Amino acid sequence: MKIIKYTTQNLQKRLLCVLTIVAFVFLFVIGKLMYVQLIQGTMLQSRAISQWTRDLPLSGLRGSIVDTNGDTLASSFTSYNIYLRASNIVDAETVANLLAEILGIDYQSILQKATDKSVSERLLAQQVSGELVERILASDLDGVYIAETSTRRYPYGDLLTSVLGYTTIDNIGQSGIEAYYDNYLQGTDGYAMTESTITGVELSNSTTTFVSGIQGCTVQLTIDVGIQQILEGVLDRAMEEQQAKGATGIIMDATNGEILAMATKPSFDLNNIPRDDIETLLNYSKNTTVVDIYEPGSTFKVFTTAAALSSGVTNIDDTFYDPGYRIISGERIKCWRTQGHGHETLLEGFCNSCNSVFMDLGLRMGTEVFYQYLQKFGIGQKTGIDFYGESAGIVMDASMVRDVDLARIAFGQAIAVTPLQMLNSVCGIVNGTRYQPRLIKSITSANGTTKEFGSVIVGSTVSNSVRDTINQMLEAVVSTTGECTFVAGYHVGGKTGTAQKYEDGRVATGKYVSSFIGTYPASAPKYVMLICVDEPSAGIYYGSQVAKPYGGMIFKQMFDYLSIAPDVEMAEITADIEVPNLVGLSITQAGALLRSIKLDYVIIGEGEVVLTQAVPAGTKVFAETIIQLFTE
Amino acid sequence: MDKQKQPYFVKGFGDVHWGVVACVIGLAIFGIVMIYSASSYNAEKNFGSSMYFVNKQIVGLVLGLCVFAFCYFFNYSLLQKLMYPALALGLIVLVLVLIPGVGIELYGARRWIGIGGFSFQASEIAKFCFIIFASGYMSKYKERMQTFWGSMPVLLCGGVFCCLIMLEPNMSITICMGVLMLTMLLIGGMRIKHFGLMSIPMIAAVPVLILIEPYRMQRLMAFLDPWANPQGEGFQLIQSLYALGNGGWFGVGLFNSRQKYSFLPFSESDFIFSIVGEELGFFGCLILLGVFIALIVFGYKIAMRAKDRLGCYLAVGVSTIIAVQVLLNVAVVTGAVPPTGLPLPFISAGGTSLIMFMAGAGVLLNIHKQSKLATRLVNDNSNANWLILPNTTVKSQKTSLPKS
C-alpha cells in the first residue's frame, strides 16, 4: 500500500479548517444570543415579570344600588379572604390551632392546607369579618396572608328581589340590576404586588407595590322603596288570601316611564340566596313582569276601545246589544256573562266588560286597522326596559288572523303580552304619549360624577280627546256612581281582567290570571299600576274580586305614603254595611236587595236560585263590595 | 532509537504565554463571582450557607492553580509514555462510575465518583485521558494513521469512551467526546476518505440514541417549542430565555438577577451563562465569549507552532474540548440546540471540571514553552542538551515502523 505522507503543511491546513469551523459556529451562537437577548428580549421580559411577582388583589368595592330617594337597596362592605402560603409557614400546627379556634374551621383541613407545598398559595376562608382578622393579625403568624374582599348586603332583604338580582360570591352580577349595570357597579381591583421567588417566598429586599381599588358606581333606581314595600306587602296578602301560586305587580309613572315599584312573588331574601337550590334560585329570581308572558283578558279591552275610538268606528254613546254571545263565522263565542248584558252603550259595555261589544269593535276595524293601533300602542314589542331577558309577547301574524281570532283578540284572548308591556301600553294611552319604561335614574361614579337618565319618548298613541274619553271610562269602571268610593275620596280609574291560562297549548281548567289595572288621578293619570294574581285557588278568580280590591289597598296606602290629599272630602268610610242572608232568594231578588244597600254582586253558575253566598250573612263590608252568589 | 532520557520537568520560568494565563485566571475568578451571584440564594436555602458553592469552587481553583503551575513545568513529552496508563485510567473511572455504590446517582444519571468526602465527574477526567491517549498514539504511529486499520485504535477507544459515557447517561459529554475524537482524527492525519467512511455510522447513531431514551425525544420537542409545556420539559429552557431576555443590551447589573431566585434550575452550573447574560447583558456575554475565543485561538496557535506532533495534538485536543463545551453550552442556554447539561469551562461550579481545564491549560503553557525553547535552540544552537528535535524523533520512529 502506498504511504501518503501527512506533512506539516497538511496538518496546518487541517488546523485552519478546524479553526474556521469553530469560528463559524461561534458566529452562529453569538447570532442566536443576540436574537434572544436583543430581539426577543422585551417579549421574554414581559412574560418573566408575571412569574417574578406574587400579587394579592385589593378589591375595589362594588357600587351601591339606591332607590329614588337615595335609600340603600344594596351595598358592599369590606371583608377579608385568608390565604395560606405553606412555604412561609414555620409552625403549621400552631397556625392550624389558632386559625381553627378563630375561624371555626376544622383543624385537620387547615393543617393539611398549611403543609401542602404543592401550590404556592391556598385560599383558606372567604368573607371573614374585620374583627376576626384583627385577632389573626394580632397572633402574628408567618405564612398567613389577608386580602381584602367584599360582602354584598341588601338592607331590605326580601324586597325587590327579582329586580335587584344577585351577584356571585365573587361579586359578579348574575341577574337583574346587578347584572344589567354590572359594568358600572364593578369596582376596579387594586393589588399588592410583591417580588418573590418561584415558591412565593418574598425576597428579603423586595418592595411591595400597592395600588388601591376604586369603588364601583352608585346606581340609583327610579324605584321608591316606600311604594315597593306597599306593593309587596299587598301582593303577599293577596297571595295568601287567594291561595295563589304567585303575584306580580308594577307601579309606573305614566308621565315619564319611571318604574316606581316592581315585584314578583314569591321571592327570597337576597342576604340568604338559595345558591344550593338552583331550581328555586332560578324560579324565584326571575322577574316575571318582564320575562314571562300571559294572556291579558279584559284589561286588553282598553286598547280595543282606544283603537276603535281613534279609528272612528264607534263613540262613547254608541249602543250595542248583547245576548250573551256572538256568532262569528259560524262559531259561537260567549260573553263571560252567559245570560248577556242586553242593550248597553259603549261606556256600559266597557264597565260590564262585555265581550260582545269588543268583538263588534274588533270586526268593525278589521285586522289591518286594529293591528296598526296595537303596533302604535306597543303591543307585541319589547318595551326596551333596562333589564335582561325581556319578552316581546306573542301577536298572531296579521295574515293568519281570521274573524274569530280578531274577535277574540279584541277582548284580550289569543294574544300574549308581558305584564310590563301591558302596563306600559296602558300608560301610553292614558297619557297620550308612550315612554320607554326604565329602572335607572342616575349613575354616580366614585369621584362624584353623575350621569342622569332622562325619560325617553317612544311616540304618541292617541289624540287628547280619545285619551280623555278612555280615562273617563276607566274611572267609571271602578266607581259606577262616580262617588270616589273605590278608594275613598280619590278619583281612581281601573280595569280588571281575568284570563284563562294555557298549558301545553290547551286551556288549563280552573287556572286563571286575575289582573287589575289602576290609574290615578283618573283624569290625567300619573300613577298607573298593574297587579296580576296567578292561579288564585280560594274559590273565586274574577279580576274584579281577586285583584281589584288589592289594587284599591295599594292605592290607599300609596296615597298615605305620598301624602296625597283626597280629591273629595269624604267622611271616613267604614265597613258598615251588613250583608243580608241571600240564600234561597232568586237572582233578581238578591240583586235588587244588594243594589239597594249599595253592594255589588256576581253570579256564579247558571241557575236562578242562590245556593250559597261567598260572604256570610251578618258580615260588615264596605260599600260596593262584590258579593259572589253561587247558583246551580 | 534515541535512548536519551527525557527530564520530568522543563526548567525555568520564562516563555510563559501570558495570554493563556490571563484568560484562564480571569475566567476562573469571574466564574467564582458569577457562582456567588447565581447560587448564594439557593445555597442559603438548601445548604444553609450562601457560600456553599463558592467555597467548593475556591478549593477547586486553588487545586486547579497548583495543577496549572505543575503542568507548566511538567514535560509534556512524557505524556506519550503515559498514553496507555491514561487510556486505562479513563476506562477505569468510566466503568467505576457505572457501579452502584461507587458512582453517585443524581438527577437520574450516574456521573460522579465519590471518594471519601470528595467527588468528581468521571467523564471530565476521561475526556483528558482520551486527549493524552489519542495524541500519544497518533504522534507515535504517524505513518500508521494513514491506513484505515491504523487509525482504528483511536476510533475504537473513542467509541468505547462514548458508549461508557452514554451509559451514565450523559448525552452532552458524549457529543463533546465524539466531536473531540473526530477533530483529533482529522488533525492526526486520518485520510479524508476514511474519515468520511467512519462518519456515516456516527451520524446514524444520533437518531438511534434519541429513540432508545424517550426523555431525549421530549427534550427535543421541548427545544422545538418550549412554550408547549412551560411547566414540564420546556421549563428550564424558558427560564434560561427569560434570564437572557431580561438582560438585554447591558444587563440588570451584577448580583441583580431575578432568575436566580430558584426560577432557573442549575443556575450556578450548566446554566450559569444565562445568569451572566441577565446580569451583564449582551455586551457582557460578548466580552466573555471574546475571552474564550482568545483562549481557543491561543490554543490552536500553540498547536501550530508546537515543536512536535505530540505537542500539536495535545494542544488541539485541549483547545477543541474548550471550544466544543463553550459552544455547546451557549447553544443550549440560548435554545439553539436541545437542552443538555454541560458545564461552561472555567466558569460553571464544579471542581473536577475546573481542575481538569486548568491542567489542560497548563499543558498548553508547557507546549508553548518548549516550542519557544526549541526555536531558540535551532537559532542559537545553544545548551538545550535534552531537547529532541522534531525531525530526529520522526526519523527514529519511522525506522521502527513495520512496513505494510
mmCIF file of C-alpha atoms in Angstrom, chain B residues 72-259:
data_model
loop_
_atom_site.group_PDB
_atom_site.id
_atom_site.type_symbol
_atom_site.label_atom_id
_atom_site.label_comp_id
_atom_site.label_asym_id
_atom_site.label_seq_id
_atom_site.Cartn_x
_atom_site.Cartn_y
_atom_site.Cartn_z
ATOM 1 C CA TYR B 72 3.548 24.459 33.054
ATOM 2 C CA PHE B 73 6.724 22.797 34.304
ATOM 3 C CA PHE B 74 5.856 19.179 33.558
ATOM 4 C CA ASN B 75 7.467 17.954 30.379
ATOM 5 C CA TYR B 76 4.504 17.060 28.185
ATOM 6 C CA SER B 77 6.662 14.727 26.088
ATOM 7 C CA LEU B 78 6.373 12.233 28.907
ATOM 8 C CA LEU B 79 2.641 12.059 28.264
ATOM 9 C CA GLN B 80 3.404 9.874 25.269
ATOM 10 C CA LYS B 81 4.701 7.223 27.626
ATOM 11 C CA LEU B 82 1.626 7.698 29.763
ATOM 12 C CA MET B 83 -0.783 7.149 26.882
ATOM 13 C CA TYR B 84 -1.706 3.585 27.836
ATOM 14 C CA PRO B 85 -1.979 4.324 31.557
ATOM 15 C CA ALA B 86 -4.138 7.314 30.619
ATOM 16 C CA LEU B 87 -6.340 5.104 28.480
ATOM 17 C CA ALA B 88 -6.593 2.624 31.341
ATOM 18 C CA LEU B 89 -7.410 5.364 33.841
ATOM 19 C CA GLY B 90 -10.119 6.733 31.580
ATOM 20 C CA LEU B 91 -11.685 3.308 31.153
ATOM 21 C CA ILE B 92 -11.476 2.548 34.865
ATOM 22 C CA VAL B 93 -13.211 5.713 36.011
ATOM 23 C CA LEU B 94 -15.880 5.362 33.352
ATOM 24 C CA VAL B 95 -16.573 1.766 34.371
ATOM 25 C CA LEU B 96 -16.358 2.529 38.088
ATOM 26 C CA VAL B 97 -18.897 5.303 37.837
ATOM 27 C CA LEU B 98 -21.436 2.842 36.478
ATOM 28 C CA ILE B 99 -21.100 0.570 39.511
ATOM 29 C CA PRO B 100 -23.809 1.354 42.067
ATOM 30 C CA GLY B 101 -22.249 2.374 45.353
ATOM 31 C CA VAL B 102 -19.199 3.828 43.704
ATOM 32 C CA GLY B 103 -20.983 6.021 41.227
ATOM 33 C CA ILE B 104 -23.237 8.630 42.789
ATOM 34 C CA GLU B 105 -26.609 8.919 41.205
ATOM 35 C CA LEU B 106 -28.008 12.418 40.882
ATOM 36 C CA TYR B 107 -30.874 13.670 38.719
ATOM 37 C CA GLY B 108 -31.336 10.214 37.213
ATOM 38 C CA ALA B 109 -27.757 9.785 35.997
ATOM 39 C CA ARG B 110 -24.646 8.215 37.460
ATOM 40 C CA ARG B 111 -21.929 10.729 36.721
ATOM 41 C CA TRP B 112 -19.923 11.249 39.891
ATOM 42 C CA ILE B 113 -17.450 9.049 41.734
ATOM 43 C CA GLY B 114 -17.235 9.620 45.439
ATOM 44 C CA ILE B 115 -14.017 9.049 47.333
ATOM 45 C CA GLY B 116 -14.261 9.968 50.969
ATOM 46 C CA GLY B 117 -15.866 13.384 51.151
ATOM 47 C CA PHE B 118 -14.704 14.286 47.691
ATOM 48 C CA SER B 119 -16.495 13.556 44.465
ATOM 49 C CA PHE B 120 -15.550 14.092 40.871
ATOM 50 C CA GLN B 121 -17.127 13.680 37.474
ATOM 51 C CA ALA B 122 -15.724 10.639 35.727
ATOM 52 C CA SER B 123 -16.302 11.930 32.221
ATOM 53 C CA GLU B 124 -14.340 15.141 32.927
ATOM 54 C CA ILE B 125 -11.271 13.045 33.621
ATOM 55 C CA ALA B 126 -11.970 10.622 30.790
ATOM 56 C CA LYS B 127 -12.037 13.431 28.219
ATOM 57 C CA PHE B 128 -8.497 14.436 29.060
ATOM 58 C CA CYS B 129 -7.360 10.809 29.278
ATOM 59 C CA PHE B 130 -8.590 10.390 25.737
ATOM 60 C CA ILE B 131 -6.713 13.500 24.582
ATOM 61 C CA ILE B 132 -3.496 12.075 26.044
ATOM 62 C CA PHE B 133 -4.063 8.654 24.520
ATOM 63 C CA ALA B 134 -5.060 9.936 21.084
ATOM 64 C CA SER B 135 -2.231 12.483 20.928
ATOM 65 C CA GLY B 136 0.282 9.925 22.075
ATOM 66 C CA TYR B 137 -0.881 7.232 19.684
ATOM 67 C CA MET B 138 -1.262 9.481 16.674
ATOM 68 C CA SER B 139 2.097 11.165 17.114
ATOM 69 C CA LYS B 140 3.864 7.882 17.782
ATOM 70 C CA TYR B 141 2.288 5.965 14.903
ATOM 71 C CA LYS B 142 2.136 8.828 12.497
ATOM 72 C CA GLU B 143 2.508 6.678 9.388
ATOM 73 C CA ARG B 144 0.138 4.018 10.572
ATOM 74 C CA MET B 145 -2.528 6.689 10.850
ATOM 75 C CA GLN B 146 -2.546 6.815 7.062
ATOM 76 C CA THR B 147 -4.107 3.376 6.886
ATOM 77 C CA PHE B 148 -7.653 2.623 7.781
ATOM 78 C CA TRP B 149 -6.801 -0.029 10.359
ATOM 79 C CA GLY B 150 -4.025 2.071 11.744
ATOM 80 C CA SER B 151 -6.430 4.768 12.817
ATOM 81 C CA MET B 152 -8.788 2.228 14.267
ATOM 82 C CA PRO B 153 -7.368 2.151 17.849
ATOM 83 C CA VAL B 154 -8.133 5.862 18.313
ATOM 84 C CA LEU B 155 -11.543 5.434 16.827
ATOM 85 C CA LEU B 156 -12.284 2.337 18.865
ATOM 86 C CA CYS B 157 -11.110 3.798 22.149
ATOM 87 C CA GLY B 158 -13.049 6.976 21.442
ATOM 88 C CA GLY B 159 -16.095 4.864 20.611
ATOM 89 C CA VAL B 160 -15.794 2.862 23.827
ATOM 90 C CA PHE B 161 -15.444 6.077 25.845
ATOM 91 C CA CYS B 162 -18.515 7.497 24.144
ATOM 92 C CA CYS B 163 -20.523 4.365 24.842
ATOM 93 C CA LEU B 164 -19.494 4.291 28.505
ATOM 94 C CA ILE B 165 -20.402 7.966 28.959
ATOM 95 C CA MET B 166 -23.659 7.260 27.187
ATOM 96 C CA LEU B 167 -24.436 4.614 29.780
ATOM 97 C CA GLU B 168 -24.252 7.077 32.686
ATOM 98 C CA PRO B 169 -26.162 8.531 30.780
ATOM 99 C CA ASN B 170 -24.668 11.822 29.677
ATOM 100 C CA MET B 171 -25.592 12.750 26.156
ATOM 101 C CA SER B 172 -23.848 16.106 26.109
ATOM 102 C CA ILE B 173 -20.424 14.888 27.199
ATOM 103 C CA THR B 174 -20.828 12.059 24.702
ATOM 104 C CA ILE B 175 -21.335 14.609 21.966
ATOM 105 C CA CYS B 176 -18.291 16.556 23.184
ATOM 106 C CA MET B 177 -16.305 13.346 23.230
ATOM 107 C CA GLY B 178 -17.426 12.474 19.722
ATOM 108 C CA VAL B 179 -16.596 15.895 18.306
ATOM 109 C CA LEU B 180 -13.259 15.843 20.123
ATOM 110 C CA MET B 181 -12.455 12.418 18.652
ATOM 111 C CA LEU B 182 -13.366 13.493 15.135
ATOM 112 C CA THR B 183 -11.297 16.659 15.384
ATOM 113 C CA MET B 184 -8.323 14.773 16.714
ATOM 114 C CA LEU B 185 -8.567 12.146 13.999
ATOM 115 C CA LEU B 186 -8.737 14.863 11.375
ATOM 116 C CA ILE B 187 -5.768 16.720 12.773
ATOM 117 C CA GLY B 188 -3.982 13.424 13.460
ATOM 118 C CA GLY B 189 -3.749 12.842 9.742
ATOM 119 C CA MET B 190 -6.536 10.379 9.128
ATOM 120 C CA ARG B 191 -7.249 10.211 5.426
ATOM 121 C CA ILE B 192 -10.303 12.143 4.351
ATOM 122 C CA LYS B 193 -11.679 9.052 2.618
ATOM 123 C CA HIS B 194 -11.511 7.058 5.849
ATOM 124 C CA PHE B 195 -12.795 9.993 7.807
ATOM 125 C CA GLY B 196 -15.889 10.195 5.634
ATOM 126 C CA LEU B 197 -16.461 6.453 5.781
ATOM 127 C CA MET B 198 -16.299 6.463 9.571
ATOM 128 C CA SER B 199 -18.619 9.430 9.965
ATOM 129 C CA ILE B 200 -21.572 7.592 8.454
ATOM 130 C CA PRO B 201 -22.236 5.204 11.383
ATOM 131 C CA MET B 202 -21.687 8.041 13.861
ATOM 132 C CA ILE B 203 -24.271 10.249 12.239
ATOM 133 C CA ALA B 204 -26.615 7.273 12.040
ATOM 134 C CA ALA B 205 -26.155 6.701 15.771
ATOM 135 C CA VAL B 206 -27.775 10.021 16.735
ATOM 136 C CA PRO B 207 -31.415 9.135 15.908
ATOM 137 C CA VAL B 208 -30.887 5.677 17.424
ATOM 138 C CA LEU B 209 -29.676 7.191 20.680
ATOM 139 C CA ILE B 210 -32.611 9.553 20.745
ATOM 140 C CA LEU B 211 -35.075 6.753 20.194
ATOM 141 C CA ILE B 212 -33.744 4.447 22.902
ATOM 142 C CA GLU B 213 -34.181 7.083 25.620
ATOM 143 C CA PRO B 214 -37.639 8.692 25.413
ATOM 144 C CA TYR B 215 -36.589 11.648 27.576
ATOM 145 C CA ARG B 216 -34.321 12.820 24.785
ATOM 146 C CA MET B 217 -37.257 12.933 22.423
ATOM 147 C CA GLN B 218 -39.174 15.034 24.949
ATOM 148 C CA ARG B 219 -36.228 17.365 25.262
ATOM 149 C CA LEU B 220 -36.028 17.622 21.523
ATOM 150 C CA MET B 221 -39.706 18.524 21.358
ATOM 151 C CA ALA B 222 -39.268 20.989 24.198
ATOM 152 C CA PHE B 223 -36.478 22.558 22.221
ATOM 153 C CA LEU B 224 -38.636 22.903 19.138
ATOM 154 C CA ASP B 225 -41.444 24.519 21.134
ATOM 155 C CA PRO B 226 -40.582 25.210 24.760
ATOM 156 C CA TRP B 227 -43.864 27.068 25.338
ATOM 157 C CA ALA B 228 -45.886 23.928 24.604
ATOM 158 C CA ASN B 229 -45.172 22.620 28.080
ATOM 159 C CA PRO B 230 -43.811 25.523 30.110
ATOM 160 C CA GLN B 231 -44.139 23.718 33.439
ATOM 161 C CA GLY B 232 -42.596 20.483 32.200
ATOM 162 C CA GLU B 233 -39.950 19.824 29.618
ATOM 163 C CA GLY B 234 -39.807 23.370 28.362
ATOM 164 C CA PHE B 235 -39.400 24.843 31.846
ATOM 165 C CA GLN B 236 -35.627 25.046 32.045
ATOM 166 C CA LEU B 237 -35.181 26.454 28.563
ATOM 167 C CA ILE B 238 -37.914 29.035 29.124
ATOM 168 C CA GLN B 239 -36.313 30.101 32.376
ATOM 169 C CA SER B 240 -32.979 30.403 30.626
ATOM 170 C CA LEU B 241 -34.523 32.509 27.862
ATOM 171 C CA TYR B 242 -36.259 34.711 30.446
ATOM 172 C CA ALA B 243 -32.899 35.366 32.066
ATOM 173 C CA LEU B 244 -31.200 36.225 28.784
ATOM 174 C CA GLY B 245 -34.138 38.324 27.620
ATOM 175 C CA ASN B 246 -34.188 40.224 30.885
ATOM 176 C CA GLY B 247 -30.529 41.100 30.349
ATOM 177 C CA GLY B 248 -30.959 42.949 27.081
ATOM 178 C CA TRP B 249 -28.007 45.035 25.904
ATOM 179 C CA PHE B 250 -26.250 45.802 29.168
ATOM 180 C CA GLY B 251 -27.884 43.546 31.732
ATOM 181 C CA VAL B 252 -29.597 44.260 35.024
ATOM 182 C CA GLY B 253 -26.299 44.702 36.839
ATOM 183 C CA LEU B 254 -24.041 42.299 38.688
ATOM 184 C CA PHE B 255 -25.832 40.410 41.508
ATOM 185 C CA ASN B 256 -29.220 41.738 40.369
ATOM 186 C CA SER B 257 -30.503 38.630 38.594
ATOM 187 C CA ARG B 258 -34.140 37.748 39.283
ATOM 188 C CA GLN B 259 -33.979 34.350 37.655
#
